[in-house]
Short mmCIF file of C-alpha atoms in Angstrom, two decimals:
data_model
loop_
_atom_site.label_atom_id
_atom_site.label_comp_id
_atom_site.label_asym_id
_atom_site.label_seq_id
_atom_site.Cartn_x
_atom_site.Cartn_y
_atom_site.Cartn_z
CA MET A 20 -36.77 88.33 186.17
CA PRO A 21 -31.77 87.17 181.25
CA HIS A 22 -33.65 84.69 178.03
CA THR A 23 -37.08 84.64 177.66
CA ALA A 24 -38.67 82.37 180.13
CA LYS A 25 -42.22 83.22 181.60
CA VAL A 26 -42.13 85.34 184.60
CA PHE A 27 -45.53 84.58 186.59
CA ALA A 28 -47.41 88.15 186.32
CA ILE A 29 -49.10 88.06 189.63
CA GLY A 30 -50.46 91.15 190.49
CA LEU A 31 -51.67 91.26 194.14
CA ALA A 32 -51.25 87.48 194.59
CA LEU A 33 -48.50 88.66 196.79
CA LEU A 34 -44.66 87.49 197.38
CA PRO A 35 -43.23 86.21 200.55
CA ILE A 36 -40.74 88.78 201.37
CA GLY A 37 -36.87 87.26 201.15
CA CYS A 38 -35.27 84.60 199.24
CA GLY A 39 -37.50 85.22 196.05
CA SER A 40 -36.11 84.24 192.56
CA ALA A 41 -34.26 86.77 190.18
CA GLY A 42 -33.81 87.90 186.79
CA SER A 43 -36.52 88.93 183.78
CA GLU A 44 -36.39 85.18 183.26
CA ARG A 45 -36.77 84.35 186.78
CA TYR A 46 -39.18 81.64 188.08
CA VAL A 47 -40.97 83.34 190.36
CA ALA A 48 -41.23 80.28 193.05
CA SER A 49 -42.48 82.20 195.68
CA ALA A 50 -45.89 83.82 194.46
CA ARG A 51 -47.95 82.31 196.71
CA PRO A 52 -47.73 83.11 200.59
CA ALA A 53 -46.10 80.05 202.52
CA ALA A 54 -48.07 77.10 202.96
CA ALA A 55 -47.62 75.80 206.72
CA PRO A 56 -44.44 73.81 207.77
CA ALA A 57 -44.45 70.27 206.91
CA LEU A 58 -42.21 67.26 208.25
CA ILE A 59 -39.03 66.71 205.52
CA ALA A 60 -40.27 63.86 203.30
CA VAL A 61 -37.95 60.93 202.32
CA ALA A 62 -37.90 60.02 198.46
CA SER A 63 -39.30 56.82 198.03
CA ALA A 64 -37.17 53.88 196.48
CA GLU A 65 -39.56 54.66 193.17
CA GLN A 66 -38.94 58.42 193.16
CA THR A 67 -35.34 57.84 193.47
CA ALA A 68 -35.10 54.74 190.66
CA GLY A 69 -37.11 57.42 188.83
CA PHE A 70 -34.46 60.55 189.34
CA ASP A 71 -31.58 58.14 188.54
CA ARG A 72 -32.94 57.32 184.98
CA TRP A 73 -33.69 60.69 184.36
CA ALA A 74 -29.92 61.77 185.32
CA ALA A 75 -28.37 59.01 183.09
CA GLY A 76 -30.23 60.74 180.40
CA PHE A 77 -29.35 64.06 181.61
CA ARG A 78 -25.65 63.68 181.52
CA ALA A 79 -25.83 62.44 177.63
CA ARG A 80 -27.45 65.87 177.01
CA ALA A 81 -25.27 68.08 179.62
CA VAL A 82 -22.57 67.19 177.55
CA GLY A 83 -23.97 67.54 174.58
CA LYS A 84 -24.42 70.93 175.62
CA GLY A 85 -20.72 71.95 176.25
CA ILE A 86 -20.43 70.67 179.99
CA SER A 87 -17.50 68.51 180.52
CA PRO A 88 -18.13 64.81 181.54
CA ALA A 89 -15.72 65.41 184.89
CA VAL A 90 -17.82 68.40 185.88
CA VAL A 91 -21.41 66.57 185.11
CA ASP A 92 -20.16 64.14 187.37
CA ARG A 93 -18.76 65.88 189.87
CA ALA A 94 -21.71 68.55 190.69
CA MET A 95 -24.41 65.61 189.66
CA ARG A 96 -22.52 63.49 192.78
CA VAL A 97 -24.39 66.14 195.06
CA ALA A 98 -27.55 65.76 193.52
CA ALA A 99 -30.61 63.93 194.66
CA TYR A 100 -34.47 63.83 194.58
CA ASP A 101 -35.57 66.05 197.07
CA PRO A 102 -39.40 65.57 197.88
CA ASP A 103 -39.32 69.13 199.96
CA VAL A 104 -38.71 70.78 196.64
CA ILE A 105 -41.38 69.51 194.72
CA ARG A 106 -43.94 70.09 198.15
CA LEU A 107 -42.92 74.00 197.77
CA ASP A 108 -43.18 74.01 193.87
CA ARG A 109 -46.91 72.43 194.54
CA ARG A 110 -47.85 74.33 197.22
CA GLN A 111 -51.51 76.43 197.09
CA ALA A 112 -52.81 78.82 199.30
CA GLU A 113 -56.09 79.86 200.21
CA PHE A 114 -56.05 83.37 201.14
CA ALA A 115 -53.85 85.71 199.50
CA ARG A 116 -52.39 89.03 201.82
CA PRO A 117 -53.55 91.99 201.01
CA ILE A 118 -51.00 94.53 199.50
CA TRP A 119 -50.74 96.82 202.31
CA GLU A 120 -49.94 93.46 204.55
CA TYR A 121 -47.34 92.72 202.17
CA LEU A 122 -45.95 96.57 201.96
CA ASP A 123 -46.17 97.07 206.10
CA SER A 124 -43.21 93.88 205.90
CA ALA A 125 -41.67 95.20 202.82
CA VAL A 126 -41.11 98.96 204.78
CA SER A 127 -41.46 97.57 208.60
CA ASP A 128 -39.20 99.25 211.37
CA THR A 129 -36.62 96.46 211.15
CA ARG A 130 -36.35 96.20 207.16
CA LEU A 131 -35.58 100.03 207.54
CA ALA A 132 -33.46 99.73 210.60
CA ASN A 133 -31.06 96.92 208.89
CA GLY A 134 -31.27 98.79 205.24
CA ARG A 135 -29.86 101.73 207.02
CA LYS A 136 -27.05 100.12 208.44
CA ALA A 137 -26.28 98.10 205.02
CA LEU A 138 -26.09 101.73 203.47
CA ALA A 139 -23.33 102.61 206.22
CA ASP A 140 -21.55 99.89 205.82
CA HIS A 141 -21.65 99.19 202.06
CA GLY A 142 -21.90 103.12 201.51
CA ALA A 143 -19.03 103.23 199.60
CA VAL A 144 -18.99 100.65 197.38
CA LEU A 145 -22.63 101.12 196.39
CA SER A 146 -21.98 104.90 195.56
CA ARG A 147 -19.28 103.06 193.38
CA ILE A 148 -21.72 100.69 191.68
CA GLU A 149 -24.45 103.87 191.65
CA ALA A 150 -21.31 105.67 189.50
CA ARG A 151 -20.42 103.00 187.32
CA TYR A 152 -24.56 101.73 186.58
CA GLY A 153 -26.43 104.83 186.81
CA VAL A 154 -29.01 103.19 189.24
CA PRO A 155 -29.50 104.71 192.83
CA LYS A 156 -27.54 103.34 195.94
CA GLU A 157 -31.32 103.20 197.85
CA VAL A 158 -32.54 101.15 195.01
CA VAL A 159 -29.91 98.63 194.64
CA ALA A 160 -30.35 98.24 198.91
CA ALA A 161 -33.50 98.04 198.60
CA ILE A 162 -33.93 94.76 196.05
CA TRP A 163 -30.68 93.16 198.36
CA GLY A 164 -33.14 93.69 201.21
CA MET A 165 -36.07 92.53 199.76
CA GLU A 166 -34.49 89.44 198.24
CA THR A 167 -32.55 88.15 200.99
CA SER A 168 -32.77 90.84 204.15
CA TYR A 169 -29.62 92.28 203.52
CA GLY A 170 -27.70 88.62 202.72
CA VAL A 171 -29.39 87.19 205.88
CA ASN A 172 -31.53 84.71 204.05
CA ARG A 173 -30.10 83.64 201.01
CA GLY A 174 -31.51 80.18 200.93
CA ARG A 175 -29.82 76.91 202.27
CA LYS A 176 -30.91 74.48 199.33
CA GLY A 177 -28.21 73.30 197.35
CA ILE A 178 -29.03 74.31 193.57
CA ILE A 179 -27.48 71.47 192.03
CA PRO A 180 -30.05 69.01 193.74
CA SER A 181 -33.12 71.15 194.09
CA LEU A 182 -32.38 72.40 190.02
CA ALA A 183 -32.17 68.49 189.23
CA THR A 184 -35.40 67.96 191.15
CA LEU A 185 -37.62 70.24 189.43
CA ALA A 186 -36.27 69.28 186.07
CA TYR A 187 -37.08 65.60 186.68
CA ASP A 188 -40.48 66.28 188.32
CA GLY A 189 -41.45 69.78 188.08
CA ARG A 190 -44.13 71.48 186.22
CA ARG A 191 -41.68 73.56 183.96
CA GLY A 192 -38.85 70.88 183.40
CA ALA A 193 -37.37 72.28 180.30
CA PHE A 194 -37.36 75.34 181.98
CA PHE A 195 -35.61 73.84 185.06
CA GLU A 196 -33.17 71.69 182.69
CA GLU A 197 -31.80 74.43 181.17
CA GLN A 198 -31.27 76.32 184.47
CA LEU A 199 -29.37 73.26 185.71
CA VAL A 200 -27.22 73.31 182.45
CA ALA A 201 -26.40 76.70 183.05
CA ALA A 202 -25.55 76.14 186.89
CA LEU A 203 -22.95 73.43 185.15
CA LYS A 204 -21.30 76.05 183.27
CA ILE A 205 -21.19 78.29 186.46
CA ILE A 206 -18.98 75.73 187.91
CA GLN A 207 -17.12 74.70 184.79
CA ALA A 208 -16.16 78.36 184.52
CA GLY A 209 -14.56 78.24 188.45
CA ASP A 210 -17.04 80.71 189.82
CA VAL A 211 -18.34 78.66 192.48
CA ASP A 212 -17.90 74.64 193.18
CA PRO A 213 -21.27 72.31 193.74
CA ALA A 214 -20.90 71.84 197.44
CA SER A 215 -21.12 75.98 197.99
CA MET A 216 -23.48 76.67 195.11
CA MET A 217 -26.39 77.43 197.99
CA GLY A 218 -29.79 79.24 197.26
CA SER A 219 -33.43 78.79 197.08
CA TRP A 220 -35.48 75.64 196.38
CA ALA A 221 -36.16 77.20 193.16
CA GLY A 222 -32.33 77.56 191.93
CA ALA A 223 -31.82 81.32 192.54
CA MET A 224 -28.51 82.18 194.14
CA GLY A 225 -26.60 84.51 196.21
CA HIS A 226 -27.22 88.10 198.05
CA THR A 227 -29.45 89.51 194.91
CA GLN A 228 -30.79 86.03 194.16
CA PHE A 229 -30.10 85.20 190.20
CA MET A 230 -31.15 82.34 188.53
CA PRO A 231 -28.27 80.73 186.56
CA THR A 232 -29.07 82.17 183.30
CA SER A 233 -29.76 85.40 184.21
CA TYR A 234 -26.13 85.20 186.74
CA LEU A 235 -24.85 83.80 183.42
CA SER A 236 -25.81 87.17 181.15
CA TYR A 237 -25.81 89.76 183.72
CA ALA A 238 -23.79 88.91 186.60
CA VAL A 239 -20.30 91.09 186.96
CA ASP A 240 -16.80 91.07 188.69
CA PHE A 241 -16.97 94.42 190.39
CA THR A 242 -14.33 93.51 192.92
CA GLY A 243 -11.80 92.42 190.14
CA ASP A 244 -10.44 89.36 191.20
CA GLY A 245 -11.36 87.43 188.42
CA LYS A 246 -14.89 85.32 189.86
CA ARG A 247 -18.23 86.80 189.97
CA ASP A 248 -18.91 85.83 193.39
CA ILE A 249 -22.63 86.50 194.61
CA TRP A 250 -21.95 83.70 197.24
CA SER A 251 -19.58 85.18 199.83
CA ASP A 252 -20.51 86.93 202.80
CA ASN A 253 -19.02 90.24 200.62
CA PRO A 254 -22.10 91.19 198.69
CA THR A 255 -19.82 93.62 196.39
CA ASP A 256 -20.27 91.28 192.75
CA ALA A 257 -23.78 90.45 193.90
CA LEU A 258 -25.19 94.49 193.97
CA ALA A 259 -22.94 95.51 190.99
CA SER A 260 -24.82 92.53 189.32
CA ALA A 261 -28.32 93.43 190.44
CA ALA A 262 -27.53 97.38 189.26
CA ASN A 263 -25.98 95.89 185.75
CA TYR A 264 -29.33 94.19 185.28
CA LEU A 265 -31.34 97.02 185.97
CA ALA A 266 -29.27 99.21 184.00
CA ARG A 267 -29.17 96.57 180.85
CA MET A 268 -32.87 96.33 181.36
CA GLY A 269 -33.45 99.84 180.72
CA TRP A 270 -32.69 101.79 183.88
CA THR A 271 -33.54 105.90 183.26
CA THR A 272 -31.21 107.79 185.64
CA GLY A 273 -32.65 110.35 187.24
CA GLN A 274 -36.26 109.40 186.75
CA PRO A 275 -38.69 108.43 189.58
CA TRP A 276 -40.24 104.89 189.85
CA ALA A 277 -43.42 106.48 190.93
CA VAL A 278 -44.86 109.53 192.15
CA GLU A 279 -48.04 109.65 194.46
CA VAL A 280 -50.85 111.59 193.28
CA THR A 281 -54.32 112.40 193.74
CA VAL A 282 -56.74 111.75 190.74
CA PRO A 283 -60.00 114.17 189.82
CA ALA A 284 -63.37 112.76 190.81
CA GLY A 285 -64.88 109.91 188.08
CA PHE A 286 -61.44 109.82 186.59
CA ARG A 287 -61.84 106.85 184.49
CA GLU A 288 -57.96 106.47 182.93
CA ALA A 289 -56.04 104.08 185.59
CA GLY A 290 -54.16 100.85 184.41
CA LYS A 291 -50.62 100.59 182.51
CA SER A 292 -52.13 100.77 179.19
CA ILE A 293 -52.54 104.55 179.53
CA LYS A 294 -49.70 106.50 178.77
CA LYS A 295 -49.20 110.17 178.80
CA GLN A 296 -46.39 112.79 180.07
CA PRO A 297 -46.98 113.92 182.93
CA SER A 298 -47.45 117.53 182.01
CA GLN A 299 -50.81 116.15 180.36
CA TRP A 300 -51.92 113.84 183.38
CA GLN A 301 -51.64 117.03 185.46
CA ALA A 302 -53.58 118.98 182.79
CA GLN A 303 -56.53 116.69 183.88
CA GLY A 304 -56.11 117.40 187.04
CA VAL A 305 -54.10 114.70 188.01
CA GLN A 306 -51.68 116.11 191.13
CA ALA A 307 -48.68 114.89 193.03
CA VAL A 308 -50.37 114.61 196.87
CA ARG A 309 -47.01 116.38 197.88
CA GLY A 310 -47.59 119.33 195.97
CA GLY A 311 -45.60 121.19 193.29
CA ARG A 312 -45.50 120.19 189.59
CA ILE A 313 -43.72 116.68 188.59
CA ALA A 314 -41.51 116.95 185.76
CA ASP A 315 -41.68 115.56 182.06
CA HIS A 316 -39.67 112.78 183.34
CA GLY A 317 -40.95 110.38 180.43
CA THR A 318 -44.22 109.00 179.98
CA ALA A 319 -46.11 107.76 182.79
CA SER A 320 -49.32 105.50 183.74
CA ILE A 321 -51.97 105.58 186.76
CA LEU A 322 -52.15 103.11 189.10
CA MET A 323 -54.73 102.46 191.70
CA PRO A 324 -53.72 99.26 193.00
CA ALA A 325 -56.29 99.19 196.17
CA GLY A 326 -59.00 100.74 193.83
CA ALA A 327 -60.37 104.48 194.25
CA ASN A 328 -60.08 104.11 197.96
CA GLY A 329 -56.46 103.68 198.09
CA PRO A 330 -53.44 105.48 196.82
CA ALA A 331 -53.04 106.38 193.66
CA LEU A 332 -49.31 105.98 191.72
CA MET A 333 -47.96 107.73 188.67
CA ILE A 334 -45.93 104.83 187.60
CA PHE A 335 -42.48 105.52 184.98
CA ASP A 336 -40.89 103.37 182.78
CA ASN A 337 -38.51 102.67 185.96
CA PHE A 338 -40.88 100.92 187.25
CA ARG A 339 -41.12 98.45 184.71
CA VAL A 340 -37.78 97.97 184.96
CA ILE A 341 -38.01 96.83 188.60
CA SER A 342 -40.50 94.66 187.39
CA ARG A 343 -38.20 92.75 185.31
CA TYR A 344 -36.58 91.68 188.41
CA ASN A 345 -40.06 90.32 189.69
CA ASN A 346 -43.09 91.04 187.80
CA ALA A 347 -45.54 91.61 190.75
CA ASP A 348 -46.93 95.26 191.30
CA SER A 349 -46.43 94.47 194.90
CA TYR A 350 -42.65 93.58 194.81
CA VAL A 351 -42.04 96.48 192.67
CA MET A 352 -43.66 98.97 195.20
CA GLY A 353 -41.60 97.07 198.15
CA VAL A 354 -38.36 98.16 196.74
CA GLY A 355 -39.64 101.46 195.35
CA LEU A 356 -41.25 102.31 198.82
CA LEU A 357 -38.19 100.82 200.83
CA SER A 358 -35.65 102.71 198.35
CA ASP A 359 -37.61 105.78 199.03
CA HIS A 360 -37.29 105.50 202.86
CA LEU A 361 -33.87 104.91 202.71
CA ALA A 362 -33.38 108.10 200.51
CA GLY A 363 -35.26 110.21 203.13
CA ARG A 364 -38.21 110.76 200.82
CA GLY A 365 -41.08 109.30 203.17
CA GLY A 366 -43.45 106.91 202.03
CA LEU A 367 -47.07 106.89 201.05
CA VAL A 368 -49.28 109.81 202.63
CA LYS A 369 -53.08 108.18 201.29
CA GLY A 370 -53.93 105.02 203.74
CA TRP A 371 -55.23 102.00 202.48
CA PRO A 372 -58.48 100.65 202.53
CA ARG A 373 -57.47 98.03 205.37
CA SER A 374 -60.91 97.11 206.27
CA ASP A 375 -61.31 95.45 202.84
CA ARG A 376 -61.59 91.32 203.45
CA PRO A 377 -58.86 89.02 201.59
CA LEU A 378 -60.91 86.94 198.64
CA THR A 379 -60.55 83.21 199.11
CA GLU A 380 -58.75 81.27 195.91
CA ALA A 381 -62.02 79.91 195.33
CA GLU A 382 -63.91 83.74 195.20
CA ARG A 383 -61.00 84.84 193.08
CA LYS A 384 -61.69 81.84 190.96
CA GLU A 385 -65.18 82.90 190.75
CA ILE A 386 -64.82 86.49 189.67
CA GLN A 387 -62.50 85.24 186.60
CA ARG A 388 -64.83 82.51 185.50
CA ARG A 389 -67.77 85.40 185.48
CA LEU A 390 -65.30 87.57 183.90
CA ALA A 391 -64.72 84.72 181.17
CA ASP A 392 -68.19 84.25 180.88
CA MET A 393 -69.24 87.51 179.84
CA GLY A 394 -66.45 87.42 177.43
CA TYR A 395 -63.47 90.10 179.57
CA TYR A 396 -61.47 87.78 180.71
CA GLN A 397 -59.23 84.72 178.45
CA GLY A 398 -57.02 84.04 180.90
CA GLU A 399 -56.47 80.64 182.70
CA ILE A 400 -59.09 80.01 185.99
CA ASP A 401 -56.11 79.97 188.70
CA GLY A 402 -57.65 82.44 191.15
CA VAL A 403 -54.08 84.39 190.62
CA THR A 404 -54.83 88.23 190.49
CA GLY A 405 -52.92 89.18 187.50
CA SER A 406 -52.49 91.60 185.02
CA GLY A 407 -54.67 89.54 182.64
CA THR A 408 -57.52 89.71 185.70
CA MET A 409 -57.31 93.14 186.57
CA GLU A 410 -57.19 94.49 183.05
CA ALA A 411 -60.76 92.36 182.41
CA VAL A 412 -62.05 93.70 185.32
CA ARG A 413 -61.36 97.55 184.32
CA ALA A 414 -62.84 96.43 180.84
CA TRP A 415 -65.84 95.35 182.70
CA GLN A 416 -66.13 98.45 185.09
CA MET A 417 -66.50 100.63 181.96
CA ALA A 418 -68.83 98.89 180.20
CA GLN A 419 -70.82 99.20 183.50
CA GLY A 420 -69.83 103.25 183.51
CA ALA A 421 -67.80 102.54 187.04
CA ALA A 422 -64.30 103.89 187.57
CA PRO A 423 -62.28 101.18 185.92
CA ASP A 424 -59.50 101.15 188.37
CA GLY A 425 -59.35 97.22 188.28
CA TYR A 426 -59.17 96.48 191.81
CA VAL A 427 -60.41 92.45 192.60
CA ASN A 428 -62.18 92.85 196.33
CA GLU A 429 -65.63 91.40 197.99
CA ALA A 430 -67.40 94.37 196.54
CA LEU A 431 -66.72 93.76 192.81
CA LEU A 432 -67.64 89.99 193.64
CA LYS A 433 -71.15 90.95 195.23
CA LYS A 434 -71.87 93.31 191.82
CA LEU A 435 -70.52 90.40 189.55
CA ARG A 436 -73.06 87.88 191.10
#
């Protein structure tokens, strides 16, 4: 997910896999499932004229921030208003995918097979990256797989046109103008030329999908060729940059991201806000699903992403570190489980409540509205089941004497009604 720009905490409003957006400041552009394909729109004369007026003003602002006029002019020659970028930015989905469907894709047989091949093909460089930054090679490979399917889907949009379009006409113009200036700084430094700066429609670039400001702060030249190249077919700099990012965010070497556990009957302490050492949790009856003692790697919380009928995880600080790459619990679990499989540790033991029906956007908004009316929820009524919604659900459940798992499903909606 860097700077301080907001990352959407979308919880279980699940991300499509591949071509995400990177860095803790990153704009999680893929926060909702993709809408049905649409014909590529053509800019109107009015849109083009408005964009051209904005571009003239932007030129002066960019020069004022240290970009040479020649670089601005050369880069902006490839910029044009792209209505398709705005369509993607404003798309809405009626349904959110259940977490198990997301994870089925994240840890599919194909993704695992391709991940094992990626480890075999790039094992030597990934081992050197692990030795330098302390981040396991399987975690770096898992991020590569989740972001771009190991470099296959790096995005086909020009970064300069996309960022310019979003800076002019997007919902977060100031954020995207900042990203555009950062992209111009990258071009000015000689790391890439404007035409080769390709990525997602939201401005995320390269094998591990860095936003431009994240690139400036965390990308590294691991090959030693004088450039921080995350765009070419050689993924070395991109993989090292992802590891450097996680290390700078506080990765703890030797600490698991999570351990699957069972909780005792009537367990009432699920949630990220409650932290204890594993030994304290185990004294309360929390046990590792696969047996044995869980070492005191650091304080941990108990996460139950599908409620009492789904798996329970003891999550450590490395869970939070992965979330700085993308702040959705589903994404973190995807990276963690994929890395576990690639390391030969296997997946979850307990099954998911697959019979649960996904709620519609209107139903998720109704849950937020009802919780807000009772004083439990203070966030936006947006139908996005993020951490604020789940904390409100937990508070309401505790007041009702129910197990506070924070799980948003049809049964919860019926109780609220």
